[in-house]
Short mmCIF file of C-alpha atoms in Angstrom, two decimals:
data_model
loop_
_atom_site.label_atom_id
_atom_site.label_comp_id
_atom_site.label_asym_id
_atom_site.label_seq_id
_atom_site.Cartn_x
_atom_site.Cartn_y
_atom_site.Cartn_z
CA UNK Y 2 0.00 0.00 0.00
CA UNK Y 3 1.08 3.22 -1.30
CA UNK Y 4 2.22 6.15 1.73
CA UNK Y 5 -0.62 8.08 0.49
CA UNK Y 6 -3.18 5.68 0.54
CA UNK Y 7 -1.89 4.79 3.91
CA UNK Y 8 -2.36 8.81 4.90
CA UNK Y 9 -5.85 8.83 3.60
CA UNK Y 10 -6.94 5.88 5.29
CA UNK Y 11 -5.73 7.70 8.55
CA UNK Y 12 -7.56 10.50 8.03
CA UNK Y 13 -10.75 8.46 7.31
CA UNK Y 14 -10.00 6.76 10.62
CA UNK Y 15 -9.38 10.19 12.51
CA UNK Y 16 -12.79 11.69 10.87
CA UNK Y 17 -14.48 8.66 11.83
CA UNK Y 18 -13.50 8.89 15.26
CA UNK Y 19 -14.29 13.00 15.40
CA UNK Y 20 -17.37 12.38 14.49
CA UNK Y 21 -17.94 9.33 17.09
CA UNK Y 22 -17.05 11.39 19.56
CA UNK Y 23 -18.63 14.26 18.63
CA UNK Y 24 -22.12 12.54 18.46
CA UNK Y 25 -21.36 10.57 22.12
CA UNK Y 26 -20.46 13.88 23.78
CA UNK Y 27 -23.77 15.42 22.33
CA UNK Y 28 -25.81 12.48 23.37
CA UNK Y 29 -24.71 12.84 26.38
CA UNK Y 30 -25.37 16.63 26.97
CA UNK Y 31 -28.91 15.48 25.67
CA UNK Y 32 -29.67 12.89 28.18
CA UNK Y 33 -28.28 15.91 30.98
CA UNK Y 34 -31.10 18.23 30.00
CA UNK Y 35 -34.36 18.14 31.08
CA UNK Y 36 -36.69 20.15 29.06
CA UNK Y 37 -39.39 22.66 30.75
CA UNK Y 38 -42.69 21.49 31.76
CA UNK Y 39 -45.83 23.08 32.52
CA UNK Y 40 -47.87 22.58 35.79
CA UNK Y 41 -49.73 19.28 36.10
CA UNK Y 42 -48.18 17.91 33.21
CA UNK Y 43 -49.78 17.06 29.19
CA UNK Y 44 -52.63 15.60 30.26
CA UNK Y 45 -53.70 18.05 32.56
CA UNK Y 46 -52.39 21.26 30.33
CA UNK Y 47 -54.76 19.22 26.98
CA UNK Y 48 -57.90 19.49 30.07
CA UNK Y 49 -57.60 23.46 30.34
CA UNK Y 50 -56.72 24.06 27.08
CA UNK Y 51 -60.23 22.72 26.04
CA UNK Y 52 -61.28 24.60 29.04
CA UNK Y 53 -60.22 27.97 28.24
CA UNK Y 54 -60.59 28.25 24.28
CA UNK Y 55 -62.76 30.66 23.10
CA UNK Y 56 -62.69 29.75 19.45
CA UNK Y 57 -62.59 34.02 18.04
CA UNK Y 58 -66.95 34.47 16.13
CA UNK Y 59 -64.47 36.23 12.67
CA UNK Y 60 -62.73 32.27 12.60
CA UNK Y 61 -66.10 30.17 12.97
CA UNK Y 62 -67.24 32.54 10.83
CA UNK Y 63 -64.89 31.91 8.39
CA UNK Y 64 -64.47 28.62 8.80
CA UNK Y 65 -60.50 28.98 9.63
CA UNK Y 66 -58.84 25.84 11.69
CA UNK Y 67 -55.60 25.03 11.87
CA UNK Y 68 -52.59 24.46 14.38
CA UNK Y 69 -50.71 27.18 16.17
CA UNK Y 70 -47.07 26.93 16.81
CA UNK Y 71 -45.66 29.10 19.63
CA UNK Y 72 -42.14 28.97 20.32
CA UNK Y 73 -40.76 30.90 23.50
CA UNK Y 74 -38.02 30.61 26.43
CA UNK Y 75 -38.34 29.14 29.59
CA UNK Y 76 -36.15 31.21 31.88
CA UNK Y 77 -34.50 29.26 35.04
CA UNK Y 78 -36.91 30.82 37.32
CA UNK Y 79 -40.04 29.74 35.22
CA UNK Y 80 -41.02 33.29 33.97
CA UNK Y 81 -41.31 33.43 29.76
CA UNK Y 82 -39.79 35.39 27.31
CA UNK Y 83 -39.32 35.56 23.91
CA UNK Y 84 -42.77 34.39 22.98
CA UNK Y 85 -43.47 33.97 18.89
CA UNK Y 86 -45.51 32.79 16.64
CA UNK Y 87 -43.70 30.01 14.44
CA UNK Y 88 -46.76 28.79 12.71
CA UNK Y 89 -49.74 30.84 12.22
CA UNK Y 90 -52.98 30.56 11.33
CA UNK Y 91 -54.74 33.86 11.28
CA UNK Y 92 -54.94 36.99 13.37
CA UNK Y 93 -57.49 35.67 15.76
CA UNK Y 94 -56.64 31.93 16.17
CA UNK Y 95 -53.02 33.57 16.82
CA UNK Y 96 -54.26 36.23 19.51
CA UNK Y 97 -55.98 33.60 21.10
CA UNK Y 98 -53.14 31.32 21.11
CA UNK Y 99 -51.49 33.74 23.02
CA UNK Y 100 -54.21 34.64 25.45
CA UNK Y 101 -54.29 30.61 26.61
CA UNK Y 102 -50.32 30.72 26.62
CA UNK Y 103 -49.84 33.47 28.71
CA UNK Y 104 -52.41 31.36 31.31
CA UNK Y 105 -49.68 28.56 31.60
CA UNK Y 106 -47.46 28.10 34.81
CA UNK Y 107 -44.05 26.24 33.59
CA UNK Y 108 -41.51 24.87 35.58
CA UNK Y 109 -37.84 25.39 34.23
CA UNK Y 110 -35.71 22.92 32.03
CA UNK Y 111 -32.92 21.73 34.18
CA UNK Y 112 -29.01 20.55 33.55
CA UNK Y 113 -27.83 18.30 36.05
CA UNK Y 114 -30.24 19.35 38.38
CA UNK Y 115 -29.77 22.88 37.86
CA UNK Y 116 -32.76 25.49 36.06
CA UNK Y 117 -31.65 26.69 32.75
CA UNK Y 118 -32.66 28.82 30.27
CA UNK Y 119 -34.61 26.87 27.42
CA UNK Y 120 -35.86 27.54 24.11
CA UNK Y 121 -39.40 25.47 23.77
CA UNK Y 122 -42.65 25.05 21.44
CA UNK Y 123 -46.26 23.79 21.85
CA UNK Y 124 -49.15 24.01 19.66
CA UNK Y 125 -52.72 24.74 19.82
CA UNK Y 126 -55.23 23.10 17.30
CA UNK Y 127 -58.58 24.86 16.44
CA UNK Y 128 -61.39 22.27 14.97
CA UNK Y 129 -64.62 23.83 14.43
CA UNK Y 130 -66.62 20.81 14.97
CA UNK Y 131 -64.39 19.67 17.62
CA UNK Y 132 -64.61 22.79 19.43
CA UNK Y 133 -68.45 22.50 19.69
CA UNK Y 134 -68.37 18.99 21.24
CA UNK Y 135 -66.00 20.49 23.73
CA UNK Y 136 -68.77 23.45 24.35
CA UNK Y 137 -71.91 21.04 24.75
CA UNK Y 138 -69.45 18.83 27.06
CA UNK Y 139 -68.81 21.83 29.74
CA UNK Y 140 -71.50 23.08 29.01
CA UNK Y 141 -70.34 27.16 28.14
CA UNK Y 142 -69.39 28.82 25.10
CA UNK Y 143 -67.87 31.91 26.29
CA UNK Y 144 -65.84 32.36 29.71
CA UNK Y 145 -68.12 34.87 31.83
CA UNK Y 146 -66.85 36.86 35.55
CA UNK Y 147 -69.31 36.51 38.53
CA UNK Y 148 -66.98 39.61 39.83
CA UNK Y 149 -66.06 42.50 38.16
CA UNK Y 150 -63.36 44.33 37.62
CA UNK Y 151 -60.54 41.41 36.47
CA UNK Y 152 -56.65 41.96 36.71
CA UNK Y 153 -55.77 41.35 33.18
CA UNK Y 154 -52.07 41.35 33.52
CA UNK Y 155 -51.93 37.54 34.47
CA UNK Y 156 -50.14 37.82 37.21
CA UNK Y 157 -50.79 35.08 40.39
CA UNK Y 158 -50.83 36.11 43.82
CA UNK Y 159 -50.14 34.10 46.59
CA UNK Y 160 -53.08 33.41 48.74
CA UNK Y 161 -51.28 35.41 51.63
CA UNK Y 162 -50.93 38.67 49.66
CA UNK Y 163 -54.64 39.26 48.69
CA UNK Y 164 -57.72 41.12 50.36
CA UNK Y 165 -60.03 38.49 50.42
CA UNK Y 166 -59.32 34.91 49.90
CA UNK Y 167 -60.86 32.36 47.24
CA UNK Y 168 -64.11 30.48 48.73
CA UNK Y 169 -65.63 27.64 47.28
CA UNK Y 170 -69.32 28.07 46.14
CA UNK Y 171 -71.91 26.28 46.75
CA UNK Y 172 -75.75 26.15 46.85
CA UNK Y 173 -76.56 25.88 50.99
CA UNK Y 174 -74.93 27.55 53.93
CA UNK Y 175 -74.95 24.54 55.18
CA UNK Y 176 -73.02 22.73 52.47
CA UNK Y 177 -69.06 23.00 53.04
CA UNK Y 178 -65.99 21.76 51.13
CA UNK Y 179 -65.94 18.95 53.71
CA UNK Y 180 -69.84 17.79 52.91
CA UNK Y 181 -68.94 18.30 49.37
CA UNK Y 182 -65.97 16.13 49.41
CA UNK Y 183 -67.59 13.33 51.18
CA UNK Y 184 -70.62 13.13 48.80
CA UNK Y 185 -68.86 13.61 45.61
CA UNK Y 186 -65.11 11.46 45.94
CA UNK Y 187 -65.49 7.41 45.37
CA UNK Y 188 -62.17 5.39 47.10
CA UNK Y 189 -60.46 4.10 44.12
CA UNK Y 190 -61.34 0.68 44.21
CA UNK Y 191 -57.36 -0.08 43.84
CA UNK Y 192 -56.15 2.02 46.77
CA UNK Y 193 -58.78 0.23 48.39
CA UNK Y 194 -58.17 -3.59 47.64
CA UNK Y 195 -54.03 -2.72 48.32
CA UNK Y 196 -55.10 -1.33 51.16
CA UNK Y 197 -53.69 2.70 50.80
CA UNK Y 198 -54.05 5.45 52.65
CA UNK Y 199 -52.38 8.97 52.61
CA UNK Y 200 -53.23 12.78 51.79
CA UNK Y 201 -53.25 14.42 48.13
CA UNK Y 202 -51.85 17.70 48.51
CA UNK Y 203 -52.83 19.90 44.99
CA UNK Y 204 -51.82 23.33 44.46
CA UNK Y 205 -53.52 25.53 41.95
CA UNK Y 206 -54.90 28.73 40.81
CA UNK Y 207 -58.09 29.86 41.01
CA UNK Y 208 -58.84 32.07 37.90
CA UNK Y 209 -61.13 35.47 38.18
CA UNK Y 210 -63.80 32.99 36.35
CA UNK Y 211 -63.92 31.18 38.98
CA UNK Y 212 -62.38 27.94 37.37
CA UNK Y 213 -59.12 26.62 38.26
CA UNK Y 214 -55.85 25.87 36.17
CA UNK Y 215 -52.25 25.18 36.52
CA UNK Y 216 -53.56 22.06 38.84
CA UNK Y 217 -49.80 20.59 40.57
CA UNK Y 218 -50.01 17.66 42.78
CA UNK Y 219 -47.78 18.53 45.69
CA UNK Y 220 -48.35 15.30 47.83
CA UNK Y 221 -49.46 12.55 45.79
CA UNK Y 222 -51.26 8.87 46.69
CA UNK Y 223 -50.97 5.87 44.98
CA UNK Y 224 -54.16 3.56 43.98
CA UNK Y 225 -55.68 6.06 41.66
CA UNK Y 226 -56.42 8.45 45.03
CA UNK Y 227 -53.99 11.43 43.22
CA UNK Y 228 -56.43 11.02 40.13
CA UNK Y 229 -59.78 10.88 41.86
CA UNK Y 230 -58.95 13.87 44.06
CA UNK Y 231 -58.12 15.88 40.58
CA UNK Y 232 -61.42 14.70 39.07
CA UNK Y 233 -63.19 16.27 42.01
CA UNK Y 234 -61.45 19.61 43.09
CA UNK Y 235 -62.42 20.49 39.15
CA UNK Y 236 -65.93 20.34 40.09
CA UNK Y 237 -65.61 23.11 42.29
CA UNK Y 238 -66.47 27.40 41.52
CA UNK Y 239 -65.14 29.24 43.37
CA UNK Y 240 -65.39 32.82 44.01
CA UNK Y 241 -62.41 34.68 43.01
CA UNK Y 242 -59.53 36.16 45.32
CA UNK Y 243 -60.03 40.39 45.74
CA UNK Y 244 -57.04 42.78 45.22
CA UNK Y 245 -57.69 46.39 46.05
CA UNK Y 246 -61.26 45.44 45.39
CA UNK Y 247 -59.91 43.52 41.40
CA UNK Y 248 -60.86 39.84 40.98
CA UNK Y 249 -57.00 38.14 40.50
CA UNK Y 250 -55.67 34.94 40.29
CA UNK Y 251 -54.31 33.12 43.31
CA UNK Y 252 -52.08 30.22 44.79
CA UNK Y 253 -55.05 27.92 46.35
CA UNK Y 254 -54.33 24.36 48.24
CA UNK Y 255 -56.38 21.60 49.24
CA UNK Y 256 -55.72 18.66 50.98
CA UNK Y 257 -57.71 15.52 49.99
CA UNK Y 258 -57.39 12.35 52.88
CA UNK Y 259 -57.92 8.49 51.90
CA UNK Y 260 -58.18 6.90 55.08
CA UNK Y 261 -58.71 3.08 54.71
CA UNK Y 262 -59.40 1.94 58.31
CA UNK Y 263 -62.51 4.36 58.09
CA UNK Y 264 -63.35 3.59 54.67
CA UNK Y 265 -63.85 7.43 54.47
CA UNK Y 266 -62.37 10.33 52.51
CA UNK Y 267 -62.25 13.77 53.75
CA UNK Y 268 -61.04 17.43 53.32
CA UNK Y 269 -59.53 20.62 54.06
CA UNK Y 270 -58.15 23.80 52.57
CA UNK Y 271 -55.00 24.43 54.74
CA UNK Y 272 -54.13 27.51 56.75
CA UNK Y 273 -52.60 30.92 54.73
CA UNK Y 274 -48.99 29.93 56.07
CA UNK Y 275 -49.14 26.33 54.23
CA UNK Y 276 -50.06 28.08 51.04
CA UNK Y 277 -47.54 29.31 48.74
#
């Protein structure tokens, strides 16, 4: 073999092993990274999505659907900046993509355990007949304020730093959030045939509507008991928090108890100090 051919072969090798390296080191890096996530996860972020849309009367009028892209950074202490539109659809879908972003709570992306600054996307899809199912099924079209004025800035206070707090609503004086839990949560039959116990801790934030959003499970129970509490702390109106006499949005927490040697379920909204 020729002293060239011998050089070139070398340098194939060296590439070769560049470029192994190369992609190792940056699959590593990758698997160091955690990317942002929003409060309560997918699931839960799909739930108040469908909650909150207010397809815009121009689009249904003119029949326009399509997805929204939104790209925007997540910095390391959650806040966003940076927000775009990558994909648009039209004027209105796109303001209203914005109006349910700006809504969402994120938690930061993390390297080695530490936040970071990330670069993200999600999309919104608008389906005319889809979005009427998802009417009928809550049962509203448009989002309406038992208490006016609203803060529209977005902003959430903590439960601590408002005038008056959030109360659930409900149709008797004599009905509490105690009665209503008992009548309205079902023991998982799991939790119940492996025997578990424990308290669901969920943080939230009660919107000027009255609904809540953002739901994070602070203390969770196995058995399907984290699940069932979620299913019923979303039946609940409430009546929005007061600032300087403004309906905001505020930090709430419940506490949700499974107790298996009572075969009962119970709960309780925590003192101020316990809430963020």
């Amino acid at each position: 073999m020729s002293s060239t051919n011998i050089q070139n072969r070398n340098k194939f090798f060296y590439f070769v092993i560049i470029i192994f390296l190369f992609s190792t080191f940056y699959e590593l890096k990758a698997q160091d990274i955690n990317p942002p996530t929003c409060y309560g996860g997918k699931r839960l972020l799909k739930e108040f999505i469908k909650e909150e849309m207010v397809y815009p009367e121009k689009a249904l009028k003119n029949k326009t659907e399509g997805i929204v892209e939104l790209s925007f950074i997540v910095k390391p202490d959650g806040t966003i900046t940076d927000l775009h539109i990558e994909k648009s659809v039209s004027k209105e879908l796109d303001d209203e993509s914005r109006r349910i972003f700006r809504k969402i709570l994120w938690k930061p992306a993390t390297e080695l355990g530490k936040p970071i600054a990330y670069l993200h996307s999600m999309e919104i899809k608008y389906n005319i007949k889809r979005y009427y199912k998802i009417c009928k099924s809550r049962g509203y079209k448009n989002i309406t304020y038992s208490y006016q004025p609203i803060d529209s800035s977005n902003k959430v206070y903590p439960f601590i730093d408002i005038d008056v707090s959030p109360k659930p609503i409900f149709t008797s004086r004599n009905y509490n959030f105690s009665i209503f839990i008992a009548n309205n949560l079902k023991y998982p039959e799991a939790a119940f045939k492996q025997n578990i116990s424990g308290t669901v801790k969920l943080i939230f934030v009660v919107e000027p509507s009255g609904r809540i959003s953002n739901i994070e499970v602070d203390k969770t129970v196995g058995g399907g008991c984290t699940e069932e509490a979620i299913r019923v702390v979303k039946l609940i109106r409430w009546n929005p928090g007061l600032y300087k006499n403004i309906a905001v949005r505020t930090f709430m927490c419940l506490e949700i108890t499974f107790d298996i040697a009572g075969q009962t379920v119970g709960g309780k909204i925590p003192n101020p100090g316990q809430i963020r």
